[in-house]
Coordinates of C-alpha atoms and ligand atoms in Angstrom, one line a residue:
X1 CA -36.1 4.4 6.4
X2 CA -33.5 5.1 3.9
X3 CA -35.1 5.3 -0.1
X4 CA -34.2 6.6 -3.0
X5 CA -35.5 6.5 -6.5
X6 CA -33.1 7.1 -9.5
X7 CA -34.4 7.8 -12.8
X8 CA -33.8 9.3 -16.3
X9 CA -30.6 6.6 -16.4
X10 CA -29.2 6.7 -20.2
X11 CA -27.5 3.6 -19.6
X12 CA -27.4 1.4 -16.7
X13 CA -24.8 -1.3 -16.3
X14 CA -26.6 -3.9 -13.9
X15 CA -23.8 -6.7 -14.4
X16 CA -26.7 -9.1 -14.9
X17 CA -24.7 -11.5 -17.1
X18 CA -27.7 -11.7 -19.9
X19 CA -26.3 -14.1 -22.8
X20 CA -24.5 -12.1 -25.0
X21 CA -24.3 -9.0 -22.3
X22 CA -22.6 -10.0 -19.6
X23 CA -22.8 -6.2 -18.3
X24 CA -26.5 -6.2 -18.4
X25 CA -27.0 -2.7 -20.1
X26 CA -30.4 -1.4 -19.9
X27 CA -31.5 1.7 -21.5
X28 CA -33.6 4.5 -20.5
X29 CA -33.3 2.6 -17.4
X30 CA -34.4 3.4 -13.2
X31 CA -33.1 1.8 -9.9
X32 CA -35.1 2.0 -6.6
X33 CA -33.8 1.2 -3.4
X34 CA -34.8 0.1 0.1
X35 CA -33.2 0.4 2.8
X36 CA -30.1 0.8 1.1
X37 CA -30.7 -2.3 -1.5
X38 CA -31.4 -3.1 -4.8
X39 CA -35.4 -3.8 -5.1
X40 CA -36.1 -2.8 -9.1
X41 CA -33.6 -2.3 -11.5
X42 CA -35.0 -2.0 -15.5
X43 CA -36.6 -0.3 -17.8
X44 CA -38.2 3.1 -16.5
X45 CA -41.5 2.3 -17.5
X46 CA -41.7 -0.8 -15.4
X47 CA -40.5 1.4 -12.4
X48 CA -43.1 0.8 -9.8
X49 CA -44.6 3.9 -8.2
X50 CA -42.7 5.2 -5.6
X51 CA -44.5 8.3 -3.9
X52 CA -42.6 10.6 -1.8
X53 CA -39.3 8.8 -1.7
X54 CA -36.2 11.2 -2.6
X55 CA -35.5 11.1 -6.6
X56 CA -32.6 11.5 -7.9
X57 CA -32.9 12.5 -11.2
X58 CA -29.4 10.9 -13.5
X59 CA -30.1 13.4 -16.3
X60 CA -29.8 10.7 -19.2
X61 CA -26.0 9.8 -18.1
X62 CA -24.3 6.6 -17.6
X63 CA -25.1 4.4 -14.4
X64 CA -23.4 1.6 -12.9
X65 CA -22.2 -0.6 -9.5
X66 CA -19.9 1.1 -7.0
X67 CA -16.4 -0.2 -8.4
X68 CA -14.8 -2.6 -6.1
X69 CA -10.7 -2.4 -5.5
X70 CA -9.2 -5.9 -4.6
X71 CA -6.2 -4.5 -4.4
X72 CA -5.1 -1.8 -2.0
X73 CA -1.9 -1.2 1.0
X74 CA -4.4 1.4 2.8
X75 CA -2.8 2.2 6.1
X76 CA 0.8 3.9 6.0
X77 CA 2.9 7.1 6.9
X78 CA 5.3 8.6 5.4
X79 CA 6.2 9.8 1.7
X80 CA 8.6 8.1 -1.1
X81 CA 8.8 10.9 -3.3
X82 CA 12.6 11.3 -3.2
X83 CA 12.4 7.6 -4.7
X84 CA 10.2 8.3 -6.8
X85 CA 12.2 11.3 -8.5
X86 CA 15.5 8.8 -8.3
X87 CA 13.9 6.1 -10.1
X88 CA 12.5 8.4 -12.5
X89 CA 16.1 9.0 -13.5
X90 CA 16.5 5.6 -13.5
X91 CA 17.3 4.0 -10.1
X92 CA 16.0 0.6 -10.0
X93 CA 12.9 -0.1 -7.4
X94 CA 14.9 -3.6 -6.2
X95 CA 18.1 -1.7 -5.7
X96 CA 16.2 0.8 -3.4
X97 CA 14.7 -1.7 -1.2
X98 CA 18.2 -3.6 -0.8
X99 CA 19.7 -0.8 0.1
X100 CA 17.0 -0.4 3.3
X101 CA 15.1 2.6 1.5
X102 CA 11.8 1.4 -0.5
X103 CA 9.6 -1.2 1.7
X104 CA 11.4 -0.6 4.5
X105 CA 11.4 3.2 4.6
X106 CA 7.3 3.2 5.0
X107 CA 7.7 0.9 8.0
X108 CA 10.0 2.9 9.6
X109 CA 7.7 6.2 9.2
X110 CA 4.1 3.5 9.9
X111 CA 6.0 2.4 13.4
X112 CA 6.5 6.0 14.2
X113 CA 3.5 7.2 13.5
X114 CA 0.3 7.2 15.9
X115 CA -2.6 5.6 15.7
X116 CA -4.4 8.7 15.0
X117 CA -1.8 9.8 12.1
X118 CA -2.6 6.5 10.4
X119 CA -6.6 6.7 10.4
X120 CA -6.2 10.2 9.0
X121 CA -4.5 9.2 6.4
X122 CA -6.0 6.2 5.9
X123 CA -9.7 8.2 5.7
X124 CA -8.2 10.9 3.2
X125 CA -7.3 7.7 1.0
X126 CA -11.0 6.5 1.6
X127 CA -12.4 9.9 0.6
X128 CA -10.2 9.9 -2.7
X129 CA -11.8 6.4 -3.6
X130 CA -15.1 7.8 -3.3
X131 CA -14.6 10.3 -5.3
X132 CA -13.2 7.8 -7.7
X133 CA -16.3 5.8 -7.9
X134 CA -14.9 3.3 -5.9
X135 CA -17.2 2.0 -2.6
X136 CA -15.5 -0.6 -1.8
X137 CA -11.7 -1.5 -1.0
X138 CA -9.6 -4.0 -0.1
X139 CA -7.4 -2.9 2.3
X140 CA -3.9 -5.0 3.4
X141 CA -1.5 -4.1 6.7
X142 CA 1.9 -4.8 5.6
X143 CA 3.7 -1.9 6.6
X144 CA 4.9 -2.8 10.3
X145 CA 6.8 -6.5 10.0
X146 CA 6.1 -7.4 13.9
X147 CA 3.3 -9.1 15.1
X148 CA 1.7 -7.2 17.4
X149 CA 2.7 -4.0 14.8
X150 CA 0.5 -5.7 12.0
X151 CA -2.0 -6.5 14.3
X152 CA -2.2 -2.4 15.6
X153 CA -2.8 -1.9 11.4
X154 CA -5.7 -3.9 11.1
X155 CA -7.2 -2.1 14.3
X156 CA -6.7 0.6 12.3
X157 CA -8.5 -0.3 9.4
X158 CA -10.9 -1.1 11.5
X159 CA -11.4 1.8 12.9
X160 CA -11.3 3.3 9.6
X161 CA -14.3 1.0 8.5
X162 CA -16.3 2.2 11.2
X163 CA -15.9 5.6 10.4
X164 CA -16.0 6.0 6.5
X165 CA -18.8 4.9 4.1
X166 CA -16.9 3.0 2.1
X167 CA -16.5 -0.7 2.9
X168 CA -13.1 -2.5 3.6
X169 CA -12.2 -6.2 3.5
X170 CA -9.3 -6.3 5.3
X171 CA -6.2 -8.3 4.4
X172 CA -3.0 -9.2 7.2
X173 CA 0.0 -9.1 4.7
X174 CA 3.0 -10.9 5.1
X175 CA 5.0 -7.9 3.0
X176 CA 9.0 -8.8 3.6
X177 CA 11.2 -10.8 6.2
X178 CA 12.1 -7.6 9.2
X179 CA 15.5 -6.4 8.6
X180 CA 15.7 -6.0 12.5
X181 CA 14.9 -9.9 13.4
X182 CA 16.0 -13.6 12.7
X183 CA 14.0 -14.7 9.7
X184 CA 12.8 -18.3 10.5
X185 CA 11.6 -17.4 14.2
X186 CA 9.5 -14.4 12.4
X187 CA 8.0 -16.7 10.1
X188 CA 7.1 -19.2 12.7
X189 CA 5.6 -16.7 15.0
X190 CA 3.6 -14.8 12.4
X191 CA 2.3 -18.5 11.0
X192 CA 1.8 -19.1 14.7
X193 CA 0.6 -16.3 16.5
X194 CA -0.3 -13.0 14.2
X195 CA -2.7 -15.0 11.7
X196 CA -4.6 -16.6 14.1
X197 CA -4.6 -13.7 16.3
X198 CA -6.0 -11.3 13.3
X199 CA -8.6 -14.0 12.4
X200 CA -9.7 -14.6 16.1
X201 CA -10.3 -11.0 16.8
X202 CA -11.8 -11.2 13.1
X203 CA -9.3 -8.1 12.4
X204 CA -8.9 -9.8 8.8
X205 CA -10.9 -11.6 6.1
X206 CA -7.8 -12.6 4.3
X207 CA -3.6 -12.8 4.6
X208 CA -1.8 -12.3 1.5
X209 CA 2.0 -13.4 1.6
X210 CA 4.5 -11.3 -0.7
X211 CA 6.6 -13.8 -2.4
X212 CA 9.7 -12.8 -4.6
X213 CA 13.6 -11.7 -4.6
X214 CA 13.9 -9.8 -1.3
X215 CA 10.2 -10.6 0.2
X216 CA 9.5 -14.5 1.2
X217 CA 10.6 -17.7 -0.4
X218 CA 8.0 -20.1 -2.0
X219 CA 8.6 -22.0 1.2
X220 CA 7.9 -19.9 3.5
X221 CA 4.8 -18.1 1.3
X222 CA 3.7 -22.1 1.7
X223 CA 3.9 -22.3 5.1
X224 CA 2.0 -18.5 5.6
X225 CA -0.6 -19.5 3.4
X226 CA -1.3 -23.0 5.2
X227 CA -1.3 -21.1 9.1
X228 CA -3.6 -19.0 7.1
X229 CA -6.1 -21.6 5.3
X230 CA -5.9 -23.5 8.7
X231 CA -7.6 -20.0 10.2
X232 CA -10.4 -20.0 7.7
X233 CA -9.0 -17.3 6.3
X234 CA -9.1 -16.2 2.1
X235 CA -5.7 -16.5 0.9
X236 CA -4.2 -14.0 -1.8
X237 CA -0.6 -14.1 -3.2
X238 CA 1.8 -11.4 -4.3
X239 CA 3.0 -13.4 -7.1
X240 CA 5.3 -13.3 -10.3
X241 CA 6.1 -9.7 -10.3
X242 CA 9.7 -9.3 -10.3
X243 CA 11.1 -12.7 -10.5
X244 CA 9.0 -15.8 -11.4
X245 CA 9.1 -18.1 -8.4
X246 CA 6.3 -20.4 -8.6
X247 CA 3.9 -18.6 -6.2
X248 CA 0.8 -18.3 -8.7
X249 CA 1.4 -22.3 -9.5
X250 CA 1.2 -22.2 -5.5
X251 CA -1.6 -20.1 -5.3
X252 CA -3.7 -22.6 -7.4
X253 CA -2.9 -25.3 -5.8
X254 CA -3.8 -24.0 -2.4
X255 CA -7.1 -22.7 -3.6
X256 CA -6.4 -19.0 -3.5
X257 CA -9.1 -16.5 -3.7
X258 CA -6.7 -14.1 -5.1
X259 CA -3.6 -14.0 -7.0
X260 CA -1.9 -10.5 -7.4
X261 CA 0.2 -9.1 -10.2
X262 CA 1.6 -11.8 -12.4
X263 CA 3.9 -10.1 -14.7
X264 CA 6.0 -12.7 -14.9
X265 CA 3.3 -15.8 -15.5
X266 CA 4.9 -19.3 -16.7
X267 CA 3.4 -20.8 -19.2
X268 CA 1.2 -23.5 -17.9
X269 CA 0.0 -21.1 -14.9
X270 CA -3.3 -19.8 -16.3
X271 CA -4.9 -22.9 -17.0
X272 CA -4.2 -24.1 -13.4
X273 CA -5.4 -20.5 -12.0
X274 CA -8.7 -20.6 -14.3
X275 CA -9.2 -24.5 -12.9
X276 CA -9.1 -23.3 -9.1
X277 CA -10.9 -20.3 -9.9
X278 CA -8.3 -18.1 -8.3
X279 CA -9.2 -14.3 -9.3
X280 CA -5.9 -12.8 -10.9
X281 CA -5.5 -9.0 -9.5
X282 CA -3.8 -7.2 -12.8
X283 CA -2.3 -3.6 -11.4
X284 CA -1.3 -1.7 -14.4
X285 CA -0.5 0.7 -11.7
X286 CA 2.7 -0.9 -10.6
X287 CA 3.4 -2.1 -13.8
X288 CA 3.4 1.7 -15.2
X289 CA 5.4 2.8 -12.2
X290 CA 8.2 0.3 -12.2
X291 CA 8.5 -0.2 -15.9
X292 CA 7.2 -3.7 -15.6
X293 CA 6.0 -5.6 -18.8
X294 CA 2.7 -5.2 -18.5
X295 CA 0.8 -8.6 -17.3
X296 CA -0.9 -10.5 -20.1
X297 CA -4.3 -10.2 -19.6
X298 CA -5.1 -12.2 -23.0
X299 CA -3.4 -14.8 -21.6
X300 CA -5.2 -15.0 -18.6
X301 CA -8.6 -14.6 -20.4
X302 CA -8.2 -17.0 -23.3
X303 CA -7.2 -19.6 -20.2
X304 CA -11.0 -18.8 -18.7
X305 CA -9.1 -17.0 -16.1
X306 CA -11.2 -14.6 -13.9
X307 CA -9.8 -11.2 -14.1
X308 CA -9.1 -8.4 -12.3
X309 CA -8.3 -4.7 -11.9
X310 CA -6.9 -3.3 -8.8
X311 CA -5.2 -0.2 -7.9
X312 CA -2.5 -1.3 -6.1
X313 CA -2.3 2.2 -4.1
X314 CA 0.6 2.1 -1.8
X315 CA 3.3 4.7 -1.3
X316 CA 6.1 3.2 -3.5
X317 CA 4.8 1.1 -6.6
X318 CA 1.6 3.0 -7.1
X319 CA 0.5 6.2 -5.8
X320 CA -2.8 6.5 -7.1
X321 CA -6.5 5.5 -5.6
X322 CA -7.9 6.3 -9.2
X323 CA -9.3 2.8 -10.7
X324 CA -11.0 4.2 -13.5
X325 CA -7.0 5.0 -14.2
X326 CA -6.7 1.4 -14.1
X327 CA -9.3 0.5 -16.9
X328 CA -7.3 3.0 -18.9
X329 CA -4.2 0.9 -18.9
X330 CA -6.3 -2.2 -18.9
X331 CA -8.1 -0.7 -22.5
X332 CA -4.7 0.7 -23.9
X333 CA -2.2 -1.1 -22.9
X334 CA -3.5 -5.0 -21.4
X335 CA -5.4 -5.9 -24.4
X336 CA -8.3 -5.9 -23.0
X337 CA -12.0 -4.8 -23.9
X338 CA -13.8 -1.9 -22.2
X339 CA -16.4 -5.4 -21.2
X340 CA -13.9 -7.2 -19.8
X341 CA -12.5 -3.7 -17.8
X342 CA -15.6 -3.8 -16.2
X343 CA -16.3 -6.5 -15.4
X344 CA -12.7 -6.5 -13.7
X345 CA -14.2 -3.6 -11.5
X346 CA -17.4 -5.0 -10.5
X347 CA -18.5 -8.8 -10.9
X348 CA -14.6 -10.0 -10.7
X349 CA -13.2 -7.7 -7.8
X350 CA -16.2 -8.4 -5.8
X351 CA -16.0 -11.9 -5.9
X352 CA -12.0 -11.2 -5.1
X353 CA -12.7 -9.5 -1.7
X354 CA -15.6 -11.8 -1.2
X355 CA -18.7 -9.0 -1.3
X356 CA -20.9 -11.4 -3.5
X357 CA -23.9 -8.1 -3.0
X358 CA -21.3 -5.6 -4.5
X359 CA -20.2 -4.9 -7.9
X360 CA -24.2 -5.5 -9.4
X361 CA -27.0 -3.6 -9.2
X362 CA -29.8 -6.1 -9.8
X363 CA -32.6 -7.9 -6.9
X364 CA -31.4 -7.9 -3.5
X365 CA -27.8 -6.0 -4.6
X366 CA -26.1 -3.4 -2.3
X367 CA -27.3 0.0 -3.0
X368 CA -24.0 1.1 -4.2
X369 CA -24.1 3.2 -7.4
X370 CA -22.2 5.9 -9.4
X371 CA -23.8 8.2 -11.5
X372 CA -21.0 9.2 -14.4
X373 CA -20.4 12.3 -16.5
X374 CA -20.9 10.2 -19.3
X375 CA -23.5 8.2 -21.5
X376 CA -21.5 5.3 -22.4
X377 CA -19.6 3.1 -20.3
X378 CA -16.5 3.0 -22.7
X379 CA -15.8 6.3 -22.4
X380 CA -14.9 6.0 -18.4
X381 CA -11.9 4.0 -20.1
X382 CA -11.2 6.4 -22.6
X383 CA -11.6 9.8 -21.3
X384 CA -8.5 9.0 -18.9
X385 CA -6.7 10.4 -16.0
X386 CA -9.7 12.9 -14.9
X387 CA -12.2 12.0 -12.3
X388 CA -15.6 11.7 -13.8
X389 CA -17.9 10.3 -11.1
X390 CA -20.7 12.7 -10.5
X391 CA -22.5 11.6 -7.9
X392 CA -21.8 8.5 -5.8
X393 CA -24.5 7.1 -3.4
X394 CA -23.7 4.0 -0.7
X395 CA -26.1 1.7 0.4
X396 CA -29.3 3.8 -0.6
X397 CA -27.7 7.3 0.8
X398 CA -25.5 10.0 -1.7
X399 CA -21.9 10.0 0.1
X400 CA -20.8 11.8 -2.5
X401 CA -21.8 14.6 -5.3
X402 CA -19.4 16.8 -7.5
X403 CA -19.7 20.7 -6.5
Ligands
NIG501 O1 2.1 -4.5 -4.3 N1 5.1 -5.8 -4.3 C1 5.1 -5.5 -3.1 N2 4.4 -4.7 -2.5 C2 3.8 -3.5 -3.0 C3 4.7 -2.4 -3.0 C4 4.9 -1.8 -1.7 C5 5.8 -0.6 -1.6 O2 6.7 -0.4 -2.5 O3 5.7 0.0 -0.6 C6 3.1 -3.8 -4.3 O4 3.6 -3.3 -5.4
FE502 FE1 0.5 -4.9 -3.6

């Protein structure tokens, strides 16, 4: 049996959605799990007694869910650090890619790498997210542009899942047309064979289709998006980033769980997003990277939009597995309130990667909690760019504690 009290919680975020407190702060609070859930989460003195179970004792400090990533390209080789440095002195990301470096240069190192190269790298990611706070992650293929390539990715992942506590919802990506084969027949055969492959061998929960200059026409992000609905599988859209080509407008009308990015959002988009209840992935990370405008979040929000926060970690765009980086940029640069950054970490992102027991910590919740060095939740926003999770437990069981 796997139980564990907590107590002496300063403040415990249970994401409760109480009127007027949609992040359910309790104070002087306690949790106690069973079997790795949530069976009491409240006030301390209503904890029931719990004899002899482990205790962990919070030490008056800030509580909340696991944070959940919607938003991640987990399994790659290679490093981008020379384009990294050029852009830095002003080479553009676009004209990288064209010129076959970019994308393309972290396929070429992901198809020559082993199986085994790509778990280990894929599990040191993992371990950084833990020690981010983060317990579960969405995690997209992408990185191989052939069929049975993607497919190897996911079995990655997979793999990965099996052997690291924190969860993945796996995504197939669509990410750009191969350089090395005829466009059209690739479409046609990843529409026709590597979706429902990857759902059949349930390899994926979602497929995601990059759409923009130098990735995949709206047409054919249509027709990748139907082969994947058609699989029962969640649909998310790389959309708006670079160039605006109607994918989000797409996205809604498709039903998208997911719509990613969005820096460059027509006017009349959010309404139709917040309508179909598509969950808009913001990734400051990228944004910061490539000197994008950063998306508007106020936008989005005043719309009844349901956002957000991912970290977007990949090799090129944004290097980072830190998503408490990504409430930073949210707070300081998005417009948005250190609420609304949570709740773009917990409630939102878990309803993104469809985990409706993650990202809460009330009845019946996962057991997935991080105990913070600090008392109040806003100042995980504000104390930026240093790791503050102290202790992170998963399903009922520590996975992680600071030395
Ligand atoms: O989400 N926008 C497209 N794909 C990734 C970047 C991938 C890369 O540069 O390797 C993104 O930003
Ligand atoms: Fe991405």
């Amino acid at each position: 049996m796997n139980d564990l009290v907590v107590t002496n919680i300063g403040e415990l975020l249970t994401i409760n959605n109480h009127a007027g407190d949609r992040l359910g702060i309790v104070h002087h609070a306690a949790l106690l799990l069973h079997d790795g859930t949530v069976v009491f989460a409240g006030a301390e003195r209503d904890l029931p007694a719990a004899p002899g179970i482990e205790r962990l004792d919070a030490g008056g400090a800030l509580v909340t869910p696991g944070l959940v990533d919607p938003h991640a390209h987990l399994v790659f080789a290679g490093s981008r650090a020379n384009e990294f440095d050029l852009r830095s002195q002003g080479k553009g990301y676009v004209e990288i890619q064209q010129a076959g470096g970019g994308i393309l240069s972290t396929v070429r190192a992901t198809r020559a790498a082993s199986d085994e190269e790509l778990l280990t790298g894929t599990l040191a990611r993992l371990d950084r997210f833990l020690r981010a706070g983060v317990t579960v992650v969405e995690a997209k293929s992408g990185y191989d542009l052939t069929v049975e390539g993607e497919l190897r990715l996911l079995e990655v992942l997979k793999t990965a899942r099996a052997r690291h506590v924190v969860d993945l919802a796996p995504t197939l990506l669509a990410h750009v047309p191969p350089p090395d084969a005829d466009r059209d027949p690739f479409v046609r055969r990843f529409a026709s064979e590597a979706i429902p492959q990857a759902a059949a061998r349930g390899l994926c929960e979602a497929v995601d289709v990059y759409c923009d200059t130098g990735a995949f026409t709206l047409a054919e992000t249509r027709t990748l998006l139907e082969a994947g609905a058609r699989a029962g599988l969640l649909l998310r859209v790389h959309a708006e980033q670079f160039t605006h080509t109607g994918a989000a407008d797409l996205a809604a009308t498709l039903g998208a769980r997911s719509v990613e990015h969005l820096e460059q959002l027509a006017l009349d988009t959010p309404i139709r997003l917040a309508r179909a209840g598509t969950v808009c992935n913001l990734l400051p990370g990228a944004a910061l990277t490539l000197k994008l405008p950063w998306p508007d979040a106020r936008r989005l929000l005043a719309a009844g939009c349901r956002v957000a926060l991912g970290t977007d970690c990949n090799p090129g765009s944004s290097l980072t597995e830190s998503l408490p980086l990504m409430m930073s940029l949210a707070c300081m640069q998005l417009g948005m309130s250190c609420e609304e950054a949570w709740l773009a970490v917990t409630r939102e992102a878990a309803h993104a990667v469809n985990r409706p027991d993650s990202g809460r910590l009330t009845m019946g919740a996962r057991g997935d909690l991080v105990i913070w060095n600090a008392a109040d939740h806003r100042e995980v926003p504000q104390h930026f760019g240093v790791p503050l999770a102290r202790t992170v437990v998963v399903r009922g069981r520590v996975a992680w504690t600071e030395a």
